[in-house]
Amino acid sequence: MILSILAYGDPVLRKIGKTINKDYPQLKELIANMWETMYNANGVGLAAPQIGLPIRLFVVDTGPFADDEELTPEEQATLKNFKKVFINAKIEEESGSNWTFNEGCLSIPDIREDVNRKDTIEILYLDEDFNEHKETYDGLLARVIQHEYDHIEGILFTDKLSSLKKRLLKGKLANISKGKIEVDYKMRFPDLKKVR
Ligand code: NI
């Protein structure tokens, strides 16, 4: 089932996600719905707060990035095959040099901005079967995970922009909250009722 994606301004996007356990109701179905919702919107990641659930769960499939011709065949293969569910994730460490990447977000359609983040992360998480993993990721993989991880911490990529950039985007962000935007997937806008 395709779920509605919450738009910028929804208070759920600002909540710190709660950890969950195996007994979380209909978890398998929820994860399946998140994949379906993400693919329908052509995303490479989706976090539970974006569909209205403030819990520590996100999914990542970097497949669409594998076509980037600037990457080595090895990097392409890694991105092509990376499809994972992250439950109760905790980034233990971020290291390496800072680099900028042009990020977007399904909750903030039509805005893309360069965001500065560290290259490498060490992350502890559970997969969908609640097996524990500790992994190190870098480059684009780390980037997508950092972005989704921020969602379960109540952080959006626009928070990381300069105050000048934020000021320039203010009107656009307000319009997104009001639903004054063309988008080809299902969304829920927090301020829509106020303008009708
Ligand atoms: Ni996002």
Short mmCIF file of C-alpha atoms and ligand atoms in Angstrom, two decimals:
data_model
loop_
_atom_site.label_atom_id
_atom_site.label_comp_id
_atom_site.label_asym_id
_atom_site.label_seq_id
_atom_site.Cartn_x
_atom_site.Cartn_y
_atom_site.Cartn_z
CA MET A 1 0.00 0.00 0.00
CA ILE A 2 1.31 3.43 -0.92
CA LEU A 3 1.32 5.73 2.09
CA SER A 4 1.14 9.52 2.17
CA ILE A 5 4.47 11.26 2.67
CA LEU A 6 4.39 14.10 5.18
CA ALA A 7 5.48 17.47 3.81
CA TYR A 8 7.88 19.94 5.37
CA GLY A 9 6.33 21.62 8.40
CA ASP A 10 4.62 18.56 9.81
CA PRO A 11 5.54 18.28 13.51
CA VAL A 12 6.12 14.50 13.24
CA LEU A 13 9.18 15.25 11.08
CA ARG A 14 10.67 17.04 14.11
CA LYS A 15 10.24 14.20 16.62
CA ILE A 16 13.12 12.08 17.79
CA GLY A 17 12.22 8.51 16.81
CA LYS A 18 11.53 5.94 19.49
CA THR A 19 13.29 2.58 19.45
CA ILE A 20 11.07 -0.37 18.56
CA ASN A 21 11.11 -4.09 19.33
CA LYS A 22 10.04 -7.25 17.54
CA ASP A 23 6.49 -6.87 18.83
CA TYR A 24 5.90 -3.63 16.97
CA PRO A 25 2.47 -4.10 15.37
CA GLN A 26 2.48 -5.27 11.71
CA LEU A 27 6.15 -4.41 11.25
CA LYS A 28 6.60 -6.61 8.15
CA GLU A 29 3.64 -4.96 6.48
CA LEU A 30 4.87 -1.51 7.48
CA ILE A 31 8.29 -2.16 5.94
CA ALA A 32 6.68 -3.49 2.74
CA ASN A 33 4.52 -0.36 2.55
CA MET A 34 7.55 1.87 3.08
CA TRP A 35 9.39 0.20 0.17
CA GLU A 36 6.34 0.59 -2.05
CA THR A 37 5.91 4.24 -1.05
CA MET A 38 9.61 5.00 -1.61
CA TYR A 39 9.78 3.34 -5.05
CA ASN A 40 6.54 5.00 -6.13
CA ALA A 41 8.12 8.38 -5.36
CA ASN A 42 11.47 7.44 -6.98
CA GLY A 43 13.31 7.89 -3.69
CA VAL A 44 16.52 6.21 -2.55
CA GLY A 45 15.53 6.30 1.12
CA LEU A 46 12.49 6.74 3.34
CA ALA A 47 12.25 7.14 7.10
CA ALA A 48 9.24 6.21 9.25
CA PRO A 49 8.64 9.80 10.49
CA GLN A 50 8.03 10.75 6.84
CA ILE A 51 4.96 8.52 6.81
CA GLY A 52 3.82 9.74 10.21
CA LEU A 53 5.48 7.28 12.58
CA PRO A 54 8.10 8.75 14.97
CA ILE A 55 10.06 5.51 15.32
CA ARG A 56 13.68 4.54 14.57
CA LEU A 57 13.14 2.83 11.22
CA PHE A 58 14.30 3.71 7.73
CA VAL A 59 14.88 1.96 4.42
CA VAL A 60 17.58 2.62 1.81
CA ASP A 61 17.99 1.43 -1.79
CA THR A 62 20.76 3.25 -3.62
CA GLY A 63 20.12 1.39 -6.91
CA PRO A 64 19.23 4.55 -8.89
CA PHE A 65 22.64 6.07 -8.06
CA ALA A 66 24.45 3.16 -9.71
CA ASP A 67 24.04 4.69 -13.17
CA ASP A 68 26.33 7.62 -12.33
CA GLU A 69 29.04 7.47 -14.98
CA GLU A 70 31.60 9.24 -12.81
CA LEU A 71 31.74 6.25 -10.46
CA THR A 72 34.06 3.28 -10.83
CA PRO A 73 32.43 -0.04 -11.86
CA GLU A 74 33.11 -1.28 -8.34
CA GLU A 75 31.32 1.69 -6.76
CA GLN A 76 28.45 1.25 -9.21
CA ALA A 77 28.06 -2.41 -8.24
CA THR A 78 28.04 -1.57 -4.53
CA LEU A 79 25.33 1.06 -4.97
CA LYS A 80 23.29 -1.14 -7.31
CA ASN A 81 23.04 -3.94 -4.76
CA PHE A 82 22.52 -1.91 -1.61
CA LYS A 83 19.02 -2.42 -0.27
CA LYS A 84 18.65 -2.42 3.51
CA VAL A 85 16.27 -1.88 6.40
CA PHE A 86 17.70 -0.03 9.41
CA ILE A 87 16.01 -0.46 12.78
CA ASN A 88 17.08 1.36 15.98
CA ALA A 89 20.14 2.69 14.16
CA LYS A 90 22.81 4.59 16.04
CA ILE A 91 25.65 6.33 14.24
CA GLU A 92 28.63 5.69 16.50
CA GLU A 93 31.14 7.79 14.65
CA GLU A 94 31.49 10.10 11.67
CA SER A 95 34.96 10.62 10.25
CA GLY A 96 36.94 11.54 7.15
CA SER A 97 36.82 14.77 5.23
CA ASN A 98 33.76 16.89 4.63
CA TRP A 99 32.27 16.87 1.15
CA THR A 100 29.20 18.41 -0.40
CA PHE A 101 26.47 16.55 -2.23
CA ASN A 102 23.31 17.93 -3.78
CA GLU A 103 20.58 16.46 -1.56
CA GLY A 104 16.85 16.29 -1.96
CA CYS A 105 14.07 14.87 0.22
CA LEU A 106 10.67 13.34 -0.53
CA SER A 107 9.19 15.56 2.22
CA ILE A 108 10.65 18.68 0.59
CA PRO A 109 9.83 18.32 -3.12
CA ASP A 110 11.49 20.55 -5.71
CA ILE A 111 14.26 21.76 -3.42
CA ARG A 112 17.78 20.46 -3.88
CA GLU A 113 20.77 21.97 -2.13
CA ASP A 114 24.41 21.18 -1.55
CA VAL A 115 24.87 19.74 1.93
CA ASN A 116 28.18 19.31 3.70
CA ARG A 117 28.77 16.08 5.64
CA LYS A 118 31.63 13.85 6.70
CA ASP A 119 32.61 11.03 4.35
CA THR A 120 32.58 7.97 6.61
CA ILE A 121 30.20 6.60 9.23
CA GLU A 122 30.22 3.73 11.65
CA ILE A 123 26.68 2.59 12.37
CA LEU A 124 25.05 0.09 14.68
CA TYR A 125 21.61 -1.17 13.63
CA LEU A 126 19.19 -4.09 13.49
CA ASP A 127 17.95 -5.53 10.21
CA GLU A 128 14.32 -6.50 9.61
CA ASP A 129 14.91 -9.81 11.44
CA PHE A 130 16.40 -7.94 14.42
CA ASN A 131 19.92 -9.23 13.80
CA GLU A 132 22.50 -6.74 15.01
CA HIS A 133 25.03 -5.23 12.60
CA LYS A 134 27.93 -2.86 12.98
CA GLU A 135 29.11 -1.48 9.64
CA THR A 136 31.33 1.21 8.19
CA TYR A 137 30.11 3.02 5.10
CA ASP A 138 31.55 5.87 3.07
CA GLY A 139 30.81 8.03 0.07
CA LEU A 140 27.30 8.02 -1.39
CA LEU A 141 26.16 5.09 0.75
CA ALA A 142 27.10 6.93 3.94
CA ARG A 143 25.47 10.05 2.55
CA VAL A 144 22.07 8.45 2.01
CA ILE A 145 22.22 6.77 5.43
CA GLN A 146 23.20 10.05 7.13
CA HIS A 147 20.23 11.79 5.49
CA GLU A 148 17.77 9.07 6.58
CA TYR A 149 19.34 8.84 10.02
CA ASP A 150 18.77 12.58 10.45
CA HIS A 151 15.04 11.95 9.85
CA ILE A 152 14.83 9.65 12.88
CA GLU A 153 16.57 12.39 14.88
CA GLY A 154 14.04 15.00 13.75
CA ILE A 155 16.54 16.75 11.48
CA LEU A 156 16.00 17.80 7.83
CA PHE A 157 18.70 18.62 5.29
CA THR A 158 17.51 22.21 5.08
CA ASP A 159 18.57 22.63 8.73
CA LYS A 160 22.17 22.20 7.60
CA LEU A 161 22.18 25.09 5.13
CA SER A 162 23.64 28.54 5.74
CA SER A 163 21.34 31.14 7.31
CA LEU A 164 21.37 33.04 4.03
CA LYS A 165 20.23 29.95 2.08
CA LYS A 166 17.56 29.27 4.71
CA ARG A 167 16.26 32.81 4.32
CA LEU A 168 16.16 32.45 0.54
CA LEU A 169 14.21 29.19 0.81
CA LYS A 170 11.71 30.37 3.43
CA GLY A 171 8.92 31.21 1.00
CA LYS A 172 9.35 28.00 -0.97
CA LEU A 173 9.28 25.91 2.22
CA ALA A 174 6.14 27.70 3.41
CA ASN A 175 4.49 26.91 0.08
CA ILE A 176 5.40 23.24 0.43
CA SER A 177 3.74 23.17 3.89
CA LYS A 178 0.63 24.71 2.33
CA GLY A 179 0.54 22.21 -0.50
CA LYS A 180 1.24 24.88 -3.11
CA ILE A 181 3.39 22.52 -5.11
CA GLU A 182 3.10 20.07 -8.00
CA VAL A 183 4.05 16.59 -6.88
CA ASP A 184 3.37 13.25 -8.53
CA TYR A 185 3.16 11.11 -5.38
CA LYS A 186 0.79 11.05 -2.41
CA MET A 187 1.58 13.71 0.20
CA ARG A 188 0.00 15.22 3.29
CA PHE A 189 0.49 18.95 3.84
CA PRO A 190 0.35 20.35 7.39
CA ASP A 191 -0.92 23.82 6.47
CA LEU A 192 -3.26 22.88 3.64
CA LYS A 193 -6.41 23.38 5.74
CA LYS A 194 -5.38 26.95 6.56
CA VAL A 195 -5.46 28.08 2.96
CA ARG A 196 -8.73 26.47 1.95
NI NI B 1 14.56 13.00 3.37
#
